[in-house]
mmCIF file of C-alpha atoms in Angstrom:
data_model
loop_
_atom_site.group_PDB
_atom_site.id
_atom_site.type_symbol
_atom_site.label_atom_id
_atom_site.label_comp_id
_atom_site.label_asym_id
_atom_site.label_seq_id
_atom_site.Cartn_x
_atom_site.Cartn_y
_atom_site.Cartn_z
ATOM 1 C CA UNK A 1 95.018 -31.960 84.518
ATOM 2 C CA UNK A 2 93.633 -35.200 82.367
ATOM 3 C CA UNK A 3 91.188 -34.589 80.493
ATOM 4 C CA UNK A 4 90.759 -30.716 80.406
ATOM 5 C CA UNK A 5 91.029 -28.750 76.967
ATOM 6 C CA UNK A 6 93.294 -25.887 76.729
ATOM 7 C CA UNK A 7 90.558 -23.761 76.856
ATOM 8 C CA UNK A 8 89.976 -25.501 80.720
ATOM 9 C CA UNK A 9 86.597 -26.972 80.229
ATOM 10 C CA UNK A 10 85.938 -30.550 79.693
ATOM 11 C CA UNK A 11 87.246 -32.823 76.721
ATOM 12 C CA UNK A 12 83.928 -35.367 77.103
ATOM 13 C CA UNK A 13 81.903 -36.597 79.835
ATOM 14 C CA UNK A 14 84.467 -39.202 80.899
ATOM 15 C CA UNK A 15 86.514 -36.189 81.764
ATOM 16 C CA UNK A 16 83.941 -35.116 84.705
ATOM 17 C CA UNK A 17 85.109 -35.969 87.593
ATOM 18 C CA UNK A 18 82.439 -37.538 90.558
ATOM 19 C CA UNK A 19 82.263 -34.470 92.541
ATOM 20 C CA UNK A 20 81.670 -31.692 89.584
ATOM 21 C CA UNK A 21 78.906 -34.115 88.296
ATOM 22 C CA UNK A 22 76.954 -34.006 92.226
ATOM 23 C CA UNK A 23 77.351 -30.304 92.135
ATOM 24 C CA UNK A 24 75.706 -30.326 88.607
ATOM 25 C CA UNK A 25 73.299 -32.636 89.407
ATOM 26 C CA UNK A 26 72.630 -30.462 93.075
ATOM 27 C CA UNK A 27 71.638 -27.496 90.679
ATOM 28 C CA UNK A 28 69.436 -29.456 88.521
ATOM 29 C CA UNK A 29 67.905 -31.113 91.154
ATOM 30 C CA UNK A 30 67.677 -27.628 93.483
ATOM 31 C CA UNK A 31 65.798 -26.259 90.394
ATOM 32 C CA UNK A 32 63.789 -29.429 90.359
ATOM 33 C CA UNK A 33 62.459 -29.288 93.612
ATOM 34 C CA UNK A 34 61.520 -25.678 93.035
ATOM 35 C CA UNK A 35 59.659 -26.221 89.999
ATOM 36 C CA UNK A 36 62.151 -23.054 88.889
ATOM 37 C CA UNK A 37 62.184 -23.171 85.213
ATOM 38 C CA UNK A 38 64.271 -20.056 84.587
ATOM 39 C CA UNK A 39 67.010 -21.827 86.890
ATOM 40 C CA UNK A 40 66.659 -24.875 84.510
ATOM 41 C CA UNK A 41 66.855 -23.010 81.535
ATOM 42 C CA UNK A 42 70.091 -21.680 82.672
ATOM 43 C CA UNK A 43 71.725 -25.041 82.996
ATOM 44 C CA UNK A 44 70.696 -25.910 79.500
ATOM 45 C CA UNK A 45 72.225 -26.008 75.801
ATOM 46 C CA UNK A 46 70.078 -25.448 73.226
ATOM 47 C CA UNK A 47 68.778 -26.970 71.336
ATOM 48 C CA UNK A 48 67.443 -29.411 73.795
ATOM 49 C CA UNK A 49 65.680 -32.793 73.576
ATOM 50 C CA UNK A 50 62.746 -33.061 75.523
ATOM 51 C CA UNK A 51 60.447 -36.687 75.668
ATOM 52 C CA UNK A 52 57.114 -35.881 76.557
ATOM 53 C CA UNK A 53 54.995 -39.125 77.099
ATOM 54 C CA UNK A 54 52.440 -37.728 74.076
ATOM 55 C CA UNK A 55 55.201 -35.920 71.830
ATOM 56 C CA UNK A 56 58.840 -35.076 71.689
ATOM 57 C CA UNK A 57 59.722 -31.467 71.250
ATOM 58 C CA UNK A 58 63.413 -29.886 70.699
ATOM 59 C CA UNK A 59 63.288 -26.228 72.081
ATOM 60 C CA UNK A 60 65.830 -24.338 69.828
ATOM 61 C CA UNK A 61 66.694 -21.577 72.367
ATOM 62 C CA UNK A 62 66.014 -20.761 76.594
ATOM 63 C CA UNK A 63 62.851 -19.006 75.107
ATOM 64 C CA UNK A 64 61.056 -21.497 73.349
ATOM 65 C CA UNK A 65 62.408 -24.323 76.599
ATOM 66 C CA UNK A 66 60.170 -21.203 79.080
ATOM 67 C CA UNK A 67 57.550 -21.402 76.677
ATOM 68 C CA UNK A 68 56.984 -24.569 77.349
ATOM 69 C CA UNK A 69 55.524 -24.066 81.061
ATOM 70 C CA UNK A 70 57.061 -25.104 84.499
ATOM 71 C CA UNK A 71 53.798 -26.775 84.903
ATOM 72 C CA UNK A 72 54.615 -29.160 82.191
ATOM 73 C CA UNK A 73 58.190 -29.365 82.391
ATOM 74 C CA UNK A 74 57.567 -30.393 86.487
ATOM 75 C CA UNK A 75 55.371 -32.833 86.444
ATOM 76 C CA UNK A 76 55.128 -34.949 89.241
ATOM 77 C CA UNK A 77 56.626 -37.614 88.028
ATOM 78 C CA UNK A 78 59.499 -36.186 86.951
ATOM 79 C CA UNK A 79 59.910 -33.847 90.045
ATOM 80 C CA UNK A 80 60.543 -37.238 92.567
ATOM 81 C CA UNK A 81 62.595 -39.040 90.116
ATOM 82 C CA UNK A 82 64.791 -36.556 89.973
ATOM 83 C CA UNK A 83 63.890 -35.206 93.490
ATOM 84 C CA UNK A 84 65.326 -39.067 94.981
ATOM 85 C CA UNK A 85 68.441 -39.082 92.305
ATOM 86 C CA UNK A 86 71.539 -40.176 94.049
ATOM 87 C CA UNK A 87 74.141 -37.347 92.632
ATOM 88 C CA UNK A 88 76.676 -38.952 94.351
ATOM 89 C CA UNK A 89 76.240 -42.483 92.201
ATOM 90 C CA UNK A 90 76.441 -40.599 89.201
ATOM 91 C CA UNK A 91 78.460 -42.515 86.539
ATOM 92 C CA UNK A 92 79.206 -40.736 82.750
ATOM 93 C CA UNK A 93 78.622 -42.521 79.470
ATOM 94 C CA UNK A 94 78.707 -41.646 76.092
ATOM 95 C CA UNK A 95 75.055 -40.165 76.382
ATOM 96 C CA UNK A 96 76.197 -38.055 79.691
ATOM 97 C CA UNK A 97 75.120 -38.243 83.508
ATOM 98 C CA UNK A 98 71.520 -39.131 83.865
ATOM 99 C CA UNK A 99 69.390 -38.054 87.100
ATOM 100 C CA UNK A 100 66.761 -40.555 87.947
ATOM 101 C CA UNK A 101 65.149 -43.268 90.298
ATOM 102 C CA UNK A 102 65.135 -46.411 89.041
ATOM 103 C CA UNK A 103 63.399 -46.192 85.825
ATOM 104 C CA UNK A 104 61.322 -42.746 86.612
ATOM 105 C CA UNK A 105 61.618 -39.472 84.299
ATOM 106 C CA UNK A 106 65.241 -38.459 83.711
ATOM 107 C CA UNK A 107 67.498 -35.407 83.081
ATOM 108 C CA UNK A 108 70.154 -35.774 80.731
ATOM 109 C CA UNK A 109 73.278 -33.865 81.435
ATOM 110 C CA UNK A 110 77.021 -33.763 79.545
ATOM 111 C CA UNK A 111 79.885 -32.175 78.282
ATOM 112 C CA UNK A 112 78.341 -29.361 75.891
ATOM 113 C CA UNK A 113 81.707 -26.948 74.402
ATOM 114 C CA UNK A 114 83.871 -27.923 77.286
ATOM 115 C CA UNK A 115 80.963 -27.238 80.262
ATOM 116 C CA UNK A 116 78.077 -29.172 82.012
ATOM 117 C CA UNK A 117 74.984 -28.410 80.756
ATOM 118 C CA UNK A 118 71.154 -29.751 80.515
ATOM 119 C CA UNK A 119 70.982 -32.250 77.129
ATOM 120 C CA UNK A 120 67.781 -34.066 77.551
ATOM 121 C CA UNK A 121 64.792 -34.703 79.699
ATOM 122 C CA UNK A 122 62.144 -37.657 79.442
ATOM 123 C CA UNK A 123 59.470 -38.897 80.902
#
């Protein structure tokens, strides 16, 4: 189809279509609500950008992103933003598909090597 690489993954984000972006976005926000960080870290490519309010850090690999800490990776904050995201409103930009309310904490997803995967998350 459109917009599919040989290979069978995606070209770019505008390539997602609606309802492979809400069953992304379900996972992230299933992980989310569970405050599961290995279940995140799957999701993710590496390295990853994440906006703390204090700091930014980029975890080069899954085991530095664990190292972290679910406890500040979930913060509450972030946990109902994405918690309340509307998967099914997502729209893609150059940036990727970003789960939020309003202007709360996001998660950053997009097209990483021709799959969905975890690109940012700020608070």
């Amino acid at each position: 189809s459109q917009g599919q690489t040989q290979a069978g993954g995606y070209e770019d984000n505008f390539a997602v279509d609606s309802e492979a972006a809400a069953a992304f976005g379900t996972q992230i926000k299933d992980a989310v609500a569970a405050k599961d960080l290995e279940a995140l870290a799957d999701l993710t490519a590496y390295p990853l950008y994440v906006g703390f309010a204090e700091e930014s850090v980029t975890p080069a690999s899954r085991e530095e992103f664990v190292a972290l800490g679910a406890d500040r990776i979930f913060t509450a904050e972030l946990v109902e933003s994405v918690g309340n995201a509307d998967v099914n409103g997502l729209t893609p930009s150059m940036a990727g598909f970003v789960l939020s309310t309003d202007d709360g904490p996001n998660i950053i997803f997009s097209v990483v090597n021709g799959s969905l995967a975890v690109q940012g998350i700020n608070y």
